[in-house]
Coordinates of C-alpha atoms in Angstrom, one line a residue:
X1 CA -29.1 36.5 -46.3
X2 CA -28.0 34.0 -43.6
X3 CA -25.1 35.0 -41.4
X4 CA -22.5 32.4 -40.5
X5 CA -22.3 32.0 -36.8
X6 CA -18.9 31.4 -35.2
X7 CA -18.2 27.8 -34.3
X8 CA -18.1 27.1 -30.6
X9 CA -14.6 26.0 -29.5
X10 CA -14.4 23.3 -26.8
X11 CA -12.0 24.0 -24.1
X12 CA -8.8 21.9 -24.6
X13 CA -8.6 18.9 -22.3
X14 CA -6.1 19.5 -19.5
X15 CA -3.5 16.7 -19.4
X16 CA -1.3 15.6 -16.5
X17 CA 1.7 13.5 -17.3
X18 CA 2.8 11.2 -14.5
X19 CA 5.3 8.4 -14.0
X20 CA 5.1 5.1 -12.2
X21 CA 8.4 3.3 -11.4
X22 CA 7.0 -0.2 -11.7
X23 CA 4.5 -2.0 -14.0
X24 CA 0.9 -2.4 -13.0
X25 CA -0.4 -5.8 -11.9
X26 CA -4.2 -6.4 -11.9
X27 CA -6.8 -3.8 -12.3
X28 CA -9.1 -5.8 -10.0
X29 CA -9.4 -4.1 -6.6
X30 CA -10.0 -7.5 -4.9
X31 CA -6.7 -8.9 -6.2
X32 CA -4.2 -6.1 -6.7
X33 CA -1.9 -5.4 -3.7
X34 CA 0.8 -3.1 -4.9
X35 CA 1.1 0.7 -4.4
X36 CA 1.6 1.5 -8.1
X37 CA -1.6 -0.2 -9.5
X38 CA -3.3 1.4 -6.5
X39 CA -2.9 4.8 -8.1
X40 CA -5.2 3.7 -11.0
X41 CA -7.6 1.8 -8.8
X42 CA -8.2 4.9 -6.6
X43 CA -9.0 6.9 -9.7
X44 CA -11.3 4.5 -11.4
X45 CA -13.2 2.9 -8.5
X46 CA -15.1 4.5 -5.5
X47 CA -14.9 3.4 -1.9
X48 CA -17.5 4.5 0.6
X49 CA -15.0 6.8 2.3
X50 CA -11.8 8.6 1.4
X51 CA -9.6 11.2 3.1
X52 CA -9.8 15.0 3.3
X53 CA -7.2 16.4 0.9
X54 CA -5.6 18.9 3.3
X55 CA -6.4 17.7 6.8
X56 CA -3.4 16.5 8.8
X57 CA -3.4 14.0 10.5
X58 CA -5.5 12.2 7.9
X59 CA -9.2 12.7 8.4
X60 CA -11.9 10.4 7.0
X61 CA -14.5 11.9 4.7
X62 CA -17.5 10.6 2.6
X63 CA -16.8 9.4 -0.9
X64 CA -19.6 7.2 -2.3
X65 CA -21.3 7.5 1.0
X66 CA -23.5 10.5 1.7
X67 CA -22.0 11.0 5.1
X68 CA -19.7 9.4 7.7
X69 CA -21.1 6.2 9.1
X70 CA -23.6 6.2 12.0
X71 CA -21.9 4.0 14.6
X72 CA -23.7 2.4 17.6
X73 CA -22.5 3.1 21.1
X74 CA -20.9 -0.4 21.3
X75 CA -19.1 0.0 18.0
X76 CA -20.7 -3.1 16.5
X77 CA -23.3 -1.6 14.1
X78 CA -22.5 0.8 11.3
X79 CA -25.3 2.4 9.3
X80 CA -24.2 3.7 5.9
X81 CA -26.2 5.8 3.4
X82 CA -25.1 6.2 -0.3
X83 CA -25.4 9.2 -2.4
X84 CA -28.0 8.7 -5.1
X85 CA -27.3 9.1 -8.8
X86 CA -23.8 7.6 -8.8
X87 CA -23.3 5.7 -12.0
X88 CA -20.9 3.0 -13.3
X89 CA -19.5 4.2 -16.6
X90 CA -21.3 2.9 -19.7
X91 CA -20.2 -0.6 -20.7
X92 CA -21.5 -3.4 -23.0
X93 CA -22.1 -5.4 -19.8
X94 CA -24.8 -2.8 -18.9
X95 CA -26.2 -2.8 -22.5
X96 CA -23.9 0.1 -23.4
X97 CA -25.4 2.4 -20.8
X98 CA -24.4 3.6 -17.3
X99 CA -25.8 1.8 -14.3
X100 CA -26.6 3.2 -10.9
X101 CA -24.5 2.3 -7.9
X102 CA -26.4 0.7 -5.0
X103 CA -25.3 -0.8 -1.6
X104 CA -25.8 -4.3 -3.1
X105 CA -22.7 -3.6 -5.3
X106 CA -20.6 -3.0 -2.2
X107 CA -22.0 -6.2 -0.5
X108 CA -21.2 -8.2 -3.6
X109 CA -17.7 -6.7 -3.8
X110 CA -16.9 -7.5 -0.1
X111 CA -18.2 -11.1 -0.5
X112 CA -15.8 -11.5 -3.5
X113 CA -12.9 -11.1 -1.1
X114 CA -13.9 -14.5 0.5
X115 CA -14.5 -16.4 -2.8
X116 CA -12.0 -19.3 -2.6
X117 CA -11.7 -19.3 -6.4
X118 CA -10.6 -15.7 -6.5
X119 CA -8.2 -16.2 -3.5
X120 CA -8.1 -12.5 -2.7
X121 CA -5.2 -11.3 -0.5
X122 CA -7.5 -8.9 1.2
X123 CA -10.0 -11.2 3.0
X124 CA -8.2 -10.2 6.2
X125 CA -10.0 -6.9 6.1
X126 CA -13.3 -8.5 7.1
X127 CA -12.2 -11.9 8.5
X128 CA -13.8 -12.6 11.9
X129 CA -15.6 -9.3 11.8
X130 CA -18.9 -9.5 9.9
X131 CA -21.7 -11.6 11.4
X132 CA -22.2 -14.7 9.1
X133 CA -19.5 -13.9 6.5
X134 CA -16.9 -16.4 7.8
X135 CA -19.6 -19.1 7.9
X136 CA -20.5 -18.3 4.3
X137 CA -16.8 -18.5 3.3
X138 CA -16.4 -21.9 5.1
X139 CA -19.4 -23.2 3.2
X140 CA -17.8 -22.1 -0.1
X141 CA -14.6 -23.9 0.9
X142 CA -16.5 -27.1 1.5
X143 CA -18.7 -27.0 -1.7
X144 CA -16.2 -25.2 -4.0
X145 CA -18.9 -22.6 -4.9
X146 CA -19.5 -19.2 -3.2
X147 CA -23.2 -18.4 -2.9
X148 CA -23.3 -14.6 -3.6
X149 CA -27.1 -14.6 -3.4
X150 CA -27.3 -16.0 0.1
X151 CA -28.0 -13.2 2.6
X152 CA -26.0 -13.0 5.8
X153 CA -27.0 -11.1 9.0
X154 CA -23.9 -8.9 8.9
X155 CA -24.9 -7.2 5.7
X156 CA -28.4 -5.8 6.2
X157 CA -29.6 -4.1 3.0
X158 CA -32.3 -1.7 4.3
X159 CA -33.0 -0.2 0.9
X160 CA -30.9 0.3 -2.3
X161 CA -29.1 3.2 -0.7
X162 CA -28.9 2.2 2.9
X163 CA -26.7 -0.6 4.5
X164 CA -26.4 -1.7 8.1
X165 CA -23.3 -3.6 8.9
X166 CA -23.4 -5.9 12.0
X167 CA -20.1 -6.8 13.5
X168 CA -19.1 -9.8 15.6
X169 CA -17.1 -7.5 18.0
X170 CA -16.4 -3.8 18.5
X171 CA -14.3 -2.3 15.7
X172 CA -13.5 1.4 15.7
X173 CA -11.4 1.2 12.5
X174 CA -14.1 -0.1 10.1
X175 CA -14.6 3.4 8.5
X176 CA -10.9 3.5 7.6
X177 CA -11.1 0.0 6.2
X178 CA -14.0 1.0 4.0
X179 CA -11.7 3.8 2.5
X180 CA -9.2 1.2 1.3
X181 CA -9.4 0.4 -2.4
X182 CA -10.0 -3.4 -2.0
X183 CA -13.4 -2.5 -0.6
X184 CA -14.4 -0.5 -3.7
X185 CA -17.5 -1.3 -5.6
X186 CA -17.2 -3.6 -8.5
X187 CA -20.3 -4.5 -10.6
X188 CA -21.4 -8.1 -10.7
X189 CA -22.2 -7.7 -14.4
X190 CA -18.6 -6.7 -15.1
X191 CA -17.2 -9.7 -13.3
X192 CA -19.6 -12.0 -15.3
X193 CA -18.6 -10.4 -18.6
X194 CA -14.9 -10.1 -18.2
X195 CA -13.8 -12.3 -15.3
X196 CA -11.4 -15.2 -15.9
X197 CA -11.8 -18.7 -14.6
X198 CA -11.1 -17.4 -11.0
X199 CA -13.5 -14.5 -11.4
X200 CA -10.6 -11.9 -11.6
X201 CA -11.2 -8.9 -13.8
X202 CA -7.6 -8.2 -14.7
X203 CA -8.0 -5.9 -17.6
X204 CA -11.4 -4.2 -17.7
X205 CA -11.8 -1.9 -14.8
X206 CA -15.3 -0.3 -14.8
X207 CA -16.1 1.9 -11.8
X208 CA -17.8 5.0 -10.6
X209 CA -14.7 7.1 -9.8
X210 CA -13.5 10.4 -11.1
X211 CA -11.7 8.7 -14.1
X212 CA -12.0 5.8 -16.5
X213 CA -9.5 3.7 -18.3
X214 CA -9.1 5.0 -21.9
X215 CA -5.9 3.4 -23.2
X216 CA -3.5 0.8 -21.9
X217 CA -0.3 -0.7 -23.2
X218 CA 0.7 -3.3 -20.7
X219 CA 3.8 -2.4 -18.7
X220 CA 4.3 0.8 -20.7
X221 CA 1.5 3.3 -20.7
X222 CA -1.9 3.9 -19.0
X223 CA -4.2 6.7 -20.0
X224 CA -7.2 7.8 -17.9
X225 CA -9.9 10.2 -19.0
X226 CA -12.4 12.0 -16.8
X227 CA -15.6 10.2 -16.0
X228 CA -18.0 13.0 -17.1
X229 CA -20.9 11.1 -15.6
X230 CA -19.6 11.5 -12.0
X231 CA -21.8 13.5 -9.7
X232 CA -20.8 17.2 -9.7
X233 CA -18.4 18.2 -6.9
X234 CA -16.7 21.5 -6.0
X235 CA -13.3 21.9 -4.4
X236 CA -13.9 23.2 -0.8
X237 CA -11.2 21.8 1.5
X238 CA -10.1 23.9 4.5
X239 CA -6.5 25.0 5.1
X240 CA -4.7 23.4 8.0
X241 CA -1.7 24.6 9.9
X242 CA 0.7 24.2 7.0
X243 CA 1.4 27.7 5.4
X244 CA 1.3 26.1 2.0
X245 CA -2.3 25.2 2.5
X246 CA -3.3 28.9 2.1
X247 CA -1.7 29.0 -1.3
X248 CA -3.4 25.8 -2.4
X249 CA -6.8 27.1 -1.2
X250 CA -6.3 30.3 -3.2
X251 CA -5.5 28.3 -6.4
X252 CA -8.3 25.7 -6.1
X253 CA -11.2 27.0 -4.0
X254 CA -14.6 26.8 -5.9
X255 CA -13.3 24.8 -8.9
X256 CA -15.0 21.8 -10.3
X257 CA -13.6 18.4 -9.3
X258 CA -11.7 17.2 -11.3
X259 CA -10.0 20.0 -13.3
X260 CA -7.7 17.7 -15.2
X261 CA -9.4 15.7 -17.9
X262 CA -6.7 13.3 -18.9
X263 CA -4.0 11.5 -17.0
X264 CA -1.1 10.0 -19.0
X265 CA 0.9 7.5 -17.0
X266 CA 4.3 6.2 -18.3
X267 CA 6.0 3.2 -16.7
X268 CA 9.7 3.9 -16.3
X269 CA 11.7 1.4 -14.2
X270 CA 15.1 3.1 -14.4
X271 CA 15.8 6.1 -12.2
X272 CA 17.7 8.1 -14.8
X273 CA 14.9 7.7 -17.4
X274 CA 12.4 9.2 -14.9
X275 CA 14.8 12.1 -14.0
X276 CA 15.4 13.0 -17.7
X277 CA 11.7 12.9 -18.4
X278 CA 11.0 15.4 -15.7
X279 CA 13.9 17.7 -16.4
X280 CA 13.1 17.8 -20.1
X281 CA 9.5 18.9 -19.3
X282 CA 7.9 15.7 -20.5
X283 CA 6.5 14.8 -17.1
X284 CA 4.5 17.1 -14.8
X285 CA 4.5 15.3 -11.5
X286 CA 7.3 13.0 -10.4
X287 CA 8.2 10.8 -7.5
X288 CA 11.8 11.5 -6.7
X289 CA 13.2 8.2 -5.2
X290 CA 16.1 8.3 -2.8
X291 CA 18.8 7.4 -5.4
X292 CA 17.9 10.5 -7.4
X293 CA 17.7 12.8 -4.4
X294 CA 21.2 14.5 -4.8
X295 CA 20.2 15.7 -8.2
X296 CA 17.3 17.7 -6.9
X297 CA 17.8 18.2 -3.1
X298 CA 20.3 19.9 -0.9
X299 CA 19.8 19.4 2.8
X300 CA 16.2 18.4 2.2
X301 CA 15.4 21.5 0.2
X302 CA 15.1 22.0 -3.6
X303 CA 18.3 23.0 -5.3
X304 CA 18.3 26.8 -6.2
X305 CA 18.5 26.1 -10.0
X306 CA 15.2 24.1 -9.7
X307 CA 13.5 26.7 -7.6
X308 CA 14.4 29.3 -10.2
X309 CA 12.6 27.2 -12.8
X310 CA 9.4 27.2 -10.6
X311 CA 9.7 23.5 -9.7
X312 CA 7.8 22.6 -6.6
X313 CA 8.6 20.1 -3.9
X314 CA 6.1 18.4 -1.6
X315 CA 8.0 16.4 1.0
X316 CA 6.9 14.1 3.8
X317 CA 8.0 11.1 5.8
X318 CA 5.7 8.4 4.4
X319 CA 3.5 6.4 6.8
X320 CA 5.4 3.2 5.9
X321 CA 7.8 0.7 7.2
X322 CA 10.6 -1.1 5.4
X323 CA 11.5 -4.2 7.3
X324 CA 13.5 -7.3 6.7
X325 CA 12.0 -10.8 6.9
X326 CA 13.4 -14.3 6.9
X327 CA 10.8 -16.8 5.7
X328 CA 9.6 -18.8 8.7
X329 CA 8.6 -21.7 6.5
X330 CA 12.0 -21.8 4.7
X331 CA 14.0 -25.0 5.2
X332 CA 17.2 -23.1 5.8
X333 CA 16.1 -19.9 7.6
X334 CA 12.7 -20.9 9.0
X335 CA 11.4 -22.8 12.0
X336 CA 11.4 -22.2 15.8
X337 CA 14.4 -24.2 16.9
X338 CA 17.0 -22.4 18.9
X339 CA 19.5 -22.7 16.1
X340 CA 17.2 -21.1 13.5
X341 CA 16.2 -18.3 15.9
X342 CA 19.8 -17.6 16.5
X343 CA 20.6 -17.5 12.8
X344 CA 17.9 -15.0 12.1
X345 CA 18.8 -12.8 15.0
X346 CA 22.5 -12.9 14.1
X347 CA 21.6 -11.8 10.5
X348 CA 19.5 -9.0 11.9
X349 CA 22.3 -7.7 14.2
X350 CA 24.9 -7.9 11.4
X351 CA 22.9 -5.5 9.1
X352 CA 23.8 -1.8 9.3
X353 CA 20.5 0.0 8.7
X354 CA 22.1 3.4 8.7
X355 CA 24.5 2.3 6.0
X356 CA 21.6 1.1 3.9
X357 CA 19.8 4.5 4.3
X358 CA 23.0 6.3 3.3
X359 CA 24.0 4.2 0.3
X360 CA 20.7 3.1 -1.1
X361 CA 18.5 6.0 -0.3
X362 CA 21.0 8.9 -0.1
X363 CA 19.9 9.6 3.4
X364 CA 16.2 10.0 2.3
X365 CA 14.8 7.8 5.1
X366 CA 14.5 7.7 8.9
X367 CA 15.4 4.7 10.9
X368 CA 12.5 3.1 12.7
X369 CA 12.7 0.5 15.4
X370 CA 9.0 0.0 16.0
X371 CA 6.6 -2.0 13.6
X372 CA 4.3 1.0 13.5
X373 CA 5.9 4.0 11.8
X374 CA 5.8 7.7 12.5
X375 CA 2.6 9.5 11.5
X376 CA 0.4 6.4 12.3
X377 CA -1.7 6.0 15.4
X378 CA 0.1 3.6 17.7
X379 CA 3.7 4.7 16.9
X380 CA 6.1 4.6 19.9
X381 CA 9.0 7.1 19.4
X382 CA 10.7 5.8 22.6
X383 CA 10.8 2.1 21.6
X384 CA 14.3 0.7 21.1
X385 CA 14.7 -2.7 19.4
X386 CA 16.9 -5.3 21.0
X387 CA 18.3 -6.1 17.6
X388 CA 20.9 -3.4 17.2
X389 CA 23.9 -3.4 14.9
X390 CA 26.5 -5.5 16.5
X391 CA 28.3 -7.9 14.0
X392 CA 30.8 -9.1 16.7
X393 CA 28.0 -10.3 18.9
X394 CA 26.2 -11.7 15.8
X395 CA 29.2 -13.9 15.0
X396 CA 29.5 -15.1 18.6
X397 CA 25.8 -16.2 18.4
X398 CA 26.4 -18.2 15.3
X399 CA 29.5 -19.8 16.8
X400 CA 27.6 -20.8 19.9
X401 CA 24.8 -22.5 17.9
X402 CA 27.0 -24.6 15.7
X403 CA 27.2 -22.5 12.5
X404 CA 30.9 -23.2 12.0
X405 CA 33.3 -21.6 9.6
X406 CA 35.2 -23.9 7.2
X407 CA 38.7 -23.5 5.9
X408 CA 37.3 -21.4 3.1
X409 CA 35.8 -18.9 5.6
X410 CA 32.2 -19.7 4.9
X411 CA 29.8 -21.1 7.5
X412 CA 27.9 -24.3 7.3
X413 CA 24.6 -25.3 9.0
X414 CA 24.9 -27.1 12.3
X415 CA 24.4 -30.4 10.5
X416 CA 27.3 -29.7 8.3
X417 CA 25.3 -28.9 5.1
X418 CA 26.2 -25.8 3.1
X419 CA 24.6 -22.5 4.3
X420 CA 23.4 -20.4 1.4
X421 CA 20.9 -17.5 1.6
X422 CA 19.0 -16.3 -1.5
X423 CA 18.2 -12.6 -1.1
X424 CA 15.5 -11.3 -3.5
X425 CA 15.3 -7.8 -4.9
X426 CA 13.8 -5.9 -7.8
X427 CA 15.5 -6.0 -11.2
X428 CA 16.5 -2.3 -11.3
X429 CA 19.4 -0.2 -10.1
X430 CA 17.9 0.2 -6.6
X431 CA 17.6 -3.6 -6.3
X432 CA 21.3 -4.0 -7.2
X433 CA 22.3 -1.5 -4.5
X434 CA 20.2 -3.2 -1.9
X435 CA 21.7 -6.6 -2.8
X436 CA 25.2 -5.3 -2.5
X437 CA 24.5 -3.8 1.0
X438 CA 23.1 -7.2 2.1
X439 CA 26.0 -9.0 0.6
X440 CA 28.2 -7.0 3.0
X441 CA 26.0 -8.1 5.8
X442 CA 26.3 -11.8 5.0
X443 CA 30.0 -11.4 4.4
X444 CA 30.4 -10.0 7.9
X445 CA 29.0 -13.4 9.1
X446 CA 30.8 -15.7 6.7
X447 CA 27.5 -16.7 5.0
X448 CA 27.2 -17.1 1.3
X449 CA 24.5 -15.0 -0.4
X450 CA 23.0 -15.2 -3.9
X451 CA 20.9 -12.4 -5.3
X452 CA 17.7 -13.2 -7.2
X453 CA 16.5 -10.2 -9.1
X454 CA 13.1 -10.1 -10.7
X455 CA 10.1 -7.9 -11.5
X456 CA 7.8 -6.8 -8.6
X457 CA 4.7 -8.6 -9.8
X458 CA 6.6 -11.9 -9.7
X459 CA 8.0 -11.2 -6.3
X460 CA 4.5 -10.4 -4.9
X461 CA 3.2 -13.7 -6.3
X462 CA 6.0 -15.7 -4.9
X463 CA 5.7 -14.0 -1.5
X464 CA 2.0 -14.9 -1.3
X465 CA 3.0 -18.5 -1.6
X466 CA 5.8 -18.2 1.0
X467 CA 8.4 -18.9 -1.6
X468 CA 10.7 -15.9 -1.1
X469 CA 13.5 -16.7 1.4
X470 CA 14.3 -13.1 2.4
X471 CA 14.0 -9.5 1.2
X472 CA 13.4 -5.9 2.1
X473 CA 9.6 -5.5 2.3
X474 CA 7.9 -2.1 2.2
X475 CA 4.4 -1.5 3.5
X476 CA 2.7 1.8 3.3
X477 CA -0.4 2.5 5.3
X478 CA -3.7 1.4 3.9
X479 CA -5.2 3.3 6.7
X480 CA -3.5 5.4 9.4
X481 CA -3.8 3.1 12.3
X482 CA -1.2 0.7 13.9
X483 CA -3.5 -2.3 13.3
X484 CA -2.6 -2.0 9.6
X485 CA 1.0 -2.7 10.4
X486 CA 0.7 -5.2 13.3
X487 CA -1.5 -7.5 11.1
X488 CA 1.6 -8.0 8.9
X489 CA 2.8 -10.6 11.4
X490 CA -0.5 -12.2 12.3
X491 CA -0.4 -15.9 11.6
X492 CA -3.8 -16.2 9.8
X493 CA -2.7 -13.5 7.3
X494 CA -0.1 -15.9 5.8
X495 CA -0.7 -16.0 2.0
X496 CA -2.2 -12.5 2.3
X497 CA 0.1 -9.8 3.8
X498 CA 2.2 -11.8 6.2
X499 CA 5.0 -12.3 3.6
X500 CA 7.5 -13.5 6.1
X501 CA 5.1 -16.3 7.0
X502 CA 5.6 -15.5 10.7
X503 CA 3.4 -17.4 13.1
X504 CA 3.6 -17.2 16.9
X505 CA 0.7 -18.3 19.1
X506 CA 1.3 -15.6 21.7
X507 CA 1.6 -12.8 19.1
X508 CA -1.7 -14.0 17.4
X509 CA -3.4 -14.0 20.8
X510 CA -2.3 -10.4 21.6
X511 CA -3.2 -9.3 18.1
X512 CA -6.8 -10.5 18.5
X513 CA -7.0 -8.7 21.8
X514 CA -5.7 -5.5 20.3
X515 CA -8.3 -5.5 17.6
X516 CA -11.0 -5.2 20.2
X517 CA -9.5 -2.1 21.7
X518 CA -9.7 1.6 20.7
X519 CA -6.4 3.3 20.2
X520 CA -4.8 4.3 23.5
X521 CA -2.3 3.3 26.2
X522 CA -3.8 -0.1 26.8
X523 CA -3.5 -1.1 23.1
X524 CA 0.0 0.5 22.9
X525 CA 1.2 -1.7 25.7
X526 CA 0.1 -4.8 23.7
X527 CA 1.9 -3.5 20.6
X528 CA 5.1 -3.2 22.5
X529 CA 4.8 -6.8 23.7
X530 CA 4.1 -7.9 20.1
X531 CA 7.1 -6.0 18.8
X532 CA 9.3 -7.9 21.3
X533 CA 7.9 -11.2 20.2
X534 CA 8.9 -10.5 16.6
X535 CA 12.5 -9.7 17.8
X536 CA 12.8 -12.7 20.2
X537 CA 11.7 -15.1 17.4
X538 CA 13.9 -13.4 14.8
X539 CA 10.8 -13.0 12.7
X540 CA 12.0 -9.8 11.2
X541 CA 13.9 -6.6 11.8
X542 CA 12.4 -3.1 11.4
X543 CA 14.4 -0.8 9.2
X544 CA 13.2 2.6 8.2
X545 CA 10.5 4.9 6.8
X546 CA 11.4 6.7 3.5
X547 CA 10.8 10.3 2.7
X548 CA 8.5 10.9 -0.2
X549 CA 9.8 13.7 -2.4
X550 CA 7.3 14.7 -5.1
X551 CA 8.4 17.2 -7.7
X552 CA 5.9 19.2 -9.7
X553 CA 6.4 21.5 -12.6
X554 CA 5.5 25.2 -12.2
X555 CA 2.3 24.6 -14.2
X556 CA 0.8 22.3 -11.6
X557 CA -1.6 24.0 -9.2
X558 CA -2.8 23.0 -5.8
X559 CA -0.5 20.0 -5.3
X560 CA 0.3 18.5 -1.9
X561 CA 1.3 14.9 -1.2
X562 CA -1.3 13.1 0.9
X563 CA -0.1 10.6 3.5
X564 CA -2.7 7.9 2.6
X565 CA -4.1 8.6 -0.8
X566 CA -1.9 7.1 -3.5
X567 CA -2.5 10.0 -5.9
X568 CA -4.2 13.4 -5.8
X569 CA -5.1 13.9 -9.4
X570 CA -8.8 14.9 -8.9
X571 CA -7.8 17.6 -6.4
X572 CA -5.2 19.5 -8.5
X573 CA -5.1 21.6 -11.6
X574 CA -2.6 22.4 -14.3
X575 CA -2.0 25.5 -16.5
X576 CA -1.6 24.8 -20.2

């Protein structure tokens, strides 16, 4: 007689339900440039380096690399060794099988950033830095074809798992740049199989990261599943000075990474929809934007009724800056004439930043005068902008430079033509609030304003082409160094990250000098000079850094918001 053996029951897959407040753009790391899509890219693709989950300030750690880079004494040569056995997830482009990651994949991916057909907004990461790379890009611009197979001295492939990078000049930030998702490894076979006419792989992300794309409904839902072929890793981060770290270590120490096997991401644009999803228990982890803060917070702390439910709050001042730009190439606001400079400076002085923080963000932001925000190397807490709120002085400035008011109370340009400003914001409740605050600003000056509201991907596309006249622009740190913020005003970065299309020869000269310096007093002095140039030219006005309030349900274990990582899914757990 045969005995029936009990069936083995597989452990149920742990699922984390998450919300993004804006739709994804492109799943190609070389092309995408928004924070929200970055959540997915960091989960699917591997960079050489990442950041320690608990270390504060942020501390670099190996990801695809076997160890931190070996850097020469002059800071011009980086030797990098890969972990062996890392596999791209199986795909028809690989014959239905996984394929091992090598340093050649990284070299190919970095060269893609310079392919003129792709027109990546991230070429600035390596421009002027890698020996021979700019020459290869110039050749491609002349011929219309990028030669990916042509070797360059700057990328020395020692063997399939060892790469030596030769730099044109000293760069102490390269390790942090290699932790930024545009430098992640993309397989050449994937680009060949799924790339469009530009070579962009918009919809078929295949990487070596902790997760893989499982389901996708454009602009609505994204589902990720664990990449079970990832090299085994164990949670072993050390507690820092934050008392909460000890609790996190107790909850997570020794567990396999990742614990959560499925990430369900819903796209919800409206604040109220996100709030209802969390409070009804349909969402596990939730980014509480400023407009919703009063519902959950009281004096920066969780409301007692939420604490009683076991809801957790992870709160930090993000390493970001919200600043206001006026397009320097715009026919109404742009240019370097005294009249245009006066116009931009007057608008800057007529805007009440504190009022915006109070009305739009419910106080969930901190005013910042310096281009480098708190929490980032190079921040100057003692710097005070010359563009302070003074609407009376702003109006006198406009009067002096010929922006006269007509009988209807509205100003005209010095040549008598109508003066109309088009302010762009996102098509959501927050965008409406921002527009109304700015309408008050322009009304103080007697300047007509129209509000153009549209979706974020369209705004980003127009900005890249210098077609947005003015808006609030948010930049969160790609890496925790001031260079990542000062490059936003560097002339050659127009059509990449310099969305105000600001160009000033003296600023550009100082920026190039600053890149050759390690962080310290000498570089800080240059940053202060550069900040003044932005103000003198009316190239922009710094606004604020926002608080990030992340709410987690009681079932979420080990969660703490990281200042640089977009998401922390691989490092947390959930009880089901």
